[in-house]
mmCIF file of C-alpha atoms in Angstrom:
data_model
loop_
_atom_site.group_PDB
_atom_site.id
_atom_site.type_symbol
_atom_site.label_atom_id
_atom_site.label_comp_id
_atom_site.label_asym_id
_atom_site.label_seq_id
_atom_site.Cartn_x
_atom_site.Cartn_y
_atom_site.Cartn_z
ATOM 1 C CA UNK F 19 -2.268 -0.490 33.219
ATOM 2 C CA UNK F 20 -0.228 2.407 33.862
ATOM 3 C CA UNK F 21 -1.239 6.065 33.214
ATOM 4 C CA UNK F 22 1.279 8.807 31.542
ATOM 5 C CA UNK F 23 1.085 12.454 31.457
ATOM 6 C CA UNK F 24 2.669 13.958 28.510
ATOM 7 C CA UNK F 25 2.440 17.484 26.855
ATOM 8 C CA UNK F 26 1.945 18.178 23.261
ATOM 9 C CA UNK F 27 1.971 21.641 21.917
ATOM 10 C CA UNK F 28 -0.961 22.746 20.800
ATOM 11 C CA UNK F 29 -1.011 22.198 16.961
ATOM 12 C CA UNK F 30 0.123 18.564 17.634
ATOM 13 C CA UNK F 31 -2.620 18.102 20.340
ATOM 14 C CA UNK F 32 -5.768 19.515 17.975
ATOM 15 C CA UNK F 33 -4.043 17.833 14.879
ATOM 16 C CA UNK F 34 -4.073 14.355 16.760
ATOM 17 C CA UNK F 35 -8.076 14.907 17.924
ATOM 18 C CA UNK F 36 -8.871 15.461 14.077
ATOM 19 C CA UNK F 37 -6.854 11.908 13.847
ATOM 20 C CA UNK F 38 -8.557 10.655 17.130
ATOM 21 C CA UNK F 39 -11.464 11.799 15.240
ATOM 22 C CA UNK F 40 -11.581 10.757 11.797
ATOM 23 C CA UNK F 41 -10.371 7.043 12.363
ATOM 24 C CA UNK F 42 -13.426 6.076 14.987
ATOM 25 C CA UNK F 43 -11.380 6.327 18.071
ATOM 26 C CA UNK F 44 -13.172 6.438 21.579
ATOM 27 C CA UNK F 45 -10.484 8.443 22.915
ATOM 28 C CA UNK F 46 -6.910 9.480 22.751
ATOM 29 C CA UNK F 47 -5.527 7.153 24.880
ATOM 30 C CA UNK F 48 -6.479 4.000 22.209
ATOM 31 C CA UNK F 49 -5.469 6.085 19.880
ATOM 32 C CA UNK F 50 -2.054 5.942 21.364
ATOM 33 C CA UNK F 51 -1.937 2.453 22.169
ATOM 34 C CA UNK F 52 -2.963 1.545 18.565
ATOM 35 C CA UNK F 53 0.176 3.799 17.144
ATOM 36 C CA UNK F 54 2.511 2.829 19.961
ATOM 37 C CA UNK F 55 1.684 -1.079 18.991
ATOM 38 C CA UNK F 56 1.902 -0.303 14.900
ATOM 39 C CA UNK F 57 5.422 1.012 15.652
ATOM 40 C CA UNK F 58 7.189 -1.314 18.129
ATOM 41 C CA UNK F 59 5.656 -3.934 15.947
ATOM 42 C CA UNK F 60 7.745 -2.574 12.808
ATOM 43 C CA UNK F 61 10.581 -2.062 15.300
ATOM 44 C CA UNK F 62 10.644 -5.685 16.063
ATOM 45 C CA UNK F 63 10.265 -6.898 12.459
ATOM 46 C CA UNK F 64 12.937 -4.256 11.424
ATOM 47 C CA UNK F 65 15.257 -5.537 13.891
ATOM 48 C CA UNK F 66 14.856 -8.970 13.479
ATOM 49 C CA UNK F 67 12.875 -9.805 16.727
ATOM 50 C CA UNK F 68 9.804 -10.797 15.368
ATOM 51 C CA UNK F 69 9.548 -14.384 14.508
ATOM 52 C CA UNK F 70 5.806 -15.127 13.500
ATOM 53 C CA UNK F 71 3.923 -12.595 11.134
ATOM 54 C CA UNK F 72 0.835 -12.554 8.911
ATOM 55 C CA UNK F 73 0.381 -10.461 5.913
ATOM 56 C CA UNK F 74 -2.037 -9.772 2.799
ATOM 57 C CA UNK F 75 -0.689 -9.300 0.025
ATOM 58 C CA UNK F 76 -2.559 -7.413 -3.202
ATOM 59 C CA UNK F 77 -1.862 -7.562 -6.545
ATOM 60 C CA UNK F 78 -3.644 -6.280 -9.877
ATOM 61 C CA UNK F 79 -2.593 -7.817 -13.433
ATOM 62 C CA UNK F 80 -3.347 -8.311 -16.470
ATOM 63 C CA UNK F 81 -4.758 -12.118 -17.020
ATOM 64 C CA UNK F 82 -3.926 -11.709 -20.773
ATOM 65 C CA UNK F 83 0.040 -11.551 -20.124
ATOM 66 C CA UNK F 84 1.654 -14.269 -20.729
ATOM 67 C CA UNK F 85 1.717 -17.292 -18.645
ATOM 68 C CA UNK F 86 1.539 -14.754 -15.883
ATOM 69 C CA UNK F 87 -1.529 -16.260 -14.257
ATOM 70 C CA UNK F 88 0.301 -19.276 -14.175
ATOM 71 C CA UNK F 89 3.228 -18.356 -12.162
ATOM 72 C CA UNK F 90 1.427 -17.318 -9.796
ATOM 73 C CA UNK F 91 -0.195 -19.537 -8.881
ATOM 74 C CA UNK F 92 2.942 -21.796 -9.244
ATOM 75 C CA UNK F 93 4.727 -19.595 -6.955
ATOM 76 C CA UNK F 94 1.705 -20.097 -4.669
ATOM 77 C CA UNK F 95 1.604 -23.599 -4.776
ATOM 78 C CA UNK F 96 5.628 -23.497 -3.801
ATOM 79 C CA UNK F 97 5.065 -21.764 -0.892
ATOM 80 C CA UNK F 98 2.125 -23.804 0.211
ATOM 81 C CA UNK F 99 3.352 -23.718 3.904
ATOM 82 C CA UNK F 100 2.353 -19.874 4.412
ATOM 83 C CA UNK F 101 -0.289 -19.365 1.924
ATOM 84 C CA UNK F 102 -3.296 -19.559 3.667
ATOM 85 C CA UNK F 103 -6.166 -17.873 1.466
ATOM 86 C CA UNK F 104 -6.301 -16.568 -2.176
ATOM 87 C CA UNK F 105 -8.956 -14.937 -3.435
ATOM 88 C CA UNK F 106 -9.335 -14.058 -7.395
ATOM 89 C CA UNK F 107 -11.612 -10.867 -9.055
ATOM 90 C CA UNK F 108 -12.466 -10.114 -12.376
ATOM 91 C CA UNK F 109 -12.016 -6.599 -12.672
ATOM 92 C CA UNK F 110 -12.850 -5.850 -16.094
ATOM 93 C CA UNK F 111 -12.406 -7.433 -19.390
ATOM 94 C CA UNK F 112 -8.613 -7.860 -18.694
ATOM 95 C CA UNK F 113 -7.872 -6.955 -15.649
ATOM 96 C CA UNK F 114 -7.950 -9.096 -11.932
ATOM 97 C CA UNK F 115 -6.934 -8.675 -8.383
ATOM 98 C CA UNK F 116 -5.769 -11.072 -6.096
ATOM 99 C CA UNK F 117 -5.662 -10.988 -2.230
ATOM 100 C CA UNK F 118 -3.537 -13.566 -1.002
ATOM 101 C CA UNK F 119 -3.130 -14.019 3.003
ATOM 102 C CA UNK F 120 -0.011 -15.441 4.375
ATOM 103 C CA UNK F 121 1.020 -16.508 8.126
ATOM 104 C CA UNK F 122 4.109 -18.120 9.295
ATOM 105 C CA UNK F 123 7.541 -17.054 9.704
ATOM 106 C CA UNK F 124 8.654 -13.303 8.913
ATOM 107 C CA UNK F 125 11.247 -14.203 6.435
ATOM 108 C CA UNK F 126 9.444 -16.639 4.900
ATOM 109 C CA UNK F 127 6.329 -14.699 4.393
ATOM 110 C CA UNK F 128 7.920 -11.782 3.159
ATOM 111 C CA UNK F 129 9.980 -13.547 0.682
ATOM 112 C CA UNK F 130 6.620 -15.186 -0.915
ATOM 113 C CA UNK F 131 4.680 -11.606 -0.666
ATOM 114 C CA UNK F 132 7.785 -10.035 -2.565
ATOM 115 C CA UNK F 133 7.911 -13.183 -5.250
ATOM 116 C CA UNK F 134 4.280 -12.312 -5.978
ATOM 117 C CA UNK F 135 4.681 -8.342 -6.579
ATOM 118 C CA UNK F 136 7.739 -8.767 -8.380
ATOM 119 C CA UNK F 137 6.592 -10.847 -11.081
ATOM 120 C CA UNK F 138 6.613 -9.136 -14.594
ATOM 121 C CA UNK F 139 3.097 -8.031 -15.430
ATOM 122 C CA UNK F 140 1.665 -7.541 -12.023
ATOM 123 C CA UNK F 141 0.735 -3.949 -10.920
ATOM 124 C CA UNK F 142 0.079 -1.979 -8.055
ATOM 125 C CA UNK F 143 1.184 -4.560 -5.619
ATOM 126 C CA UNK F 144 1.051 -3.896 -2.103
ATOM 127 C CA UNK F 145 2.052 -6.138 0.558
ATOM 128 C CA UNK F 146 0.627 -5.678 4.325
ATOM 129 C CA UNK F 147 2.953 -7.308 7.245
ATOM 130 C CA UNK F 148 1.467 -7.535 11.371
ATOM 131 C CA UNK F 149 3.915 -9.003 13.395
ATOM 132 C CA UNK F 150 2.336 -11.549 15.516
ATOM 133 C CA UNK F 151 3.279 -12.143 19.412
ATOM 134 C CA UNK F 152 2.404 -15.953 19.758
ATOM 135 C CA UNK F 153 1.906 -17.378 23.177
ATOM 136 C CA UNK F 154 1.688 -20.899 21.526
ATOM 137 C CA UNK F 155 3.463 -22.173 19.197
ATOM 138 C CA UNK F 156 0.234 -24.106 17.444
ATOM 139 C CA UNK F 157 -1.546 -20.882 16.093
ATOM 140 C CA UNK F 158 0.775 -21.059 13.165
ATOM 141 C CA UNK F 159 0.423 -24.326 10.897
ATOM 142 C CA UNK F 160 3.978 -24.449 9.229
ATOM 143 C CA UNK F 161 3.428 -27.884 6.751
ATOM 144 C CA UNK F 162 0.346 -29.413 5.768
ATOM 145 C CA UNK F 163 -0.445 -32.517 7.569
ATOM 146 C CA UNK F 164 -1.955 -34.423 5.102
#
């Protein structure tokens, strides 16, 4: 591990110990390393580097527009290969969120997560993508086997 000396001015420094502070960090320096990993991981996706990724994606819609629960789960069903988990709520009366994990390659699991939010009665999608750096290539089931 190396160690770095840097200098903030001061309103950076005591605005980034009430951040150090109100997320639960031990100290600055994980602090850091958590932001310093968020970014170059959004680098690499942005870039085109990163290769493997897994994201959750959340949705909220109506279960009484039409045929709506339906695609879903038929666009679910066609990307079976990096769908891992869905999970269904009952909000209210009419409304129900989904959480939906995904894990494979970026393209591919970005192109499902956007199929989901973009379909015509869902609302307040939001779709959460963590580049992953795989040592082997196994971690990441890309077919079903049986």
């Amino acid at each position: 591990m190396q160690r770095w000396t840097i200098s903030v001015d001061d309103d950076l420094a005591i605005e980034f110990d009430r951040f150090v502070l109100g997320k639960g960090y031990s100290n600055r320096s994980e602090a850091f390393r958590d932001l310093a990993r968020k970014e170059l991981g959004q680098a690499e996706m942005e870039e085109g580097k990163a290769k493997w990724c897994v994201a959750t994606v959340s949705y909220i819609y109506n279960h009484h527009e039409r045929m709506l629960s339906n695609r879903l789960t038929h666009l679910q069903h066609e990307h079976h290969d990096v769908v891992t988990v869905s999970q269904h709520v009952h909000l209210d009366h009419d409304n129900c969120l989904e959480t939906v994990i995904l894990k494979g390659r970026v393209n591919e699991v970005r192109a499902c997560a956007e199929a989901l939010v973009a379909q015509t009665g869902v609302h307040n999608g939001n779709i959460h993508i963590v580049p992953l750096r795989l040592e082997k290539k196994s971690y990441i089931r890309t077919s079903h086997t049986h």
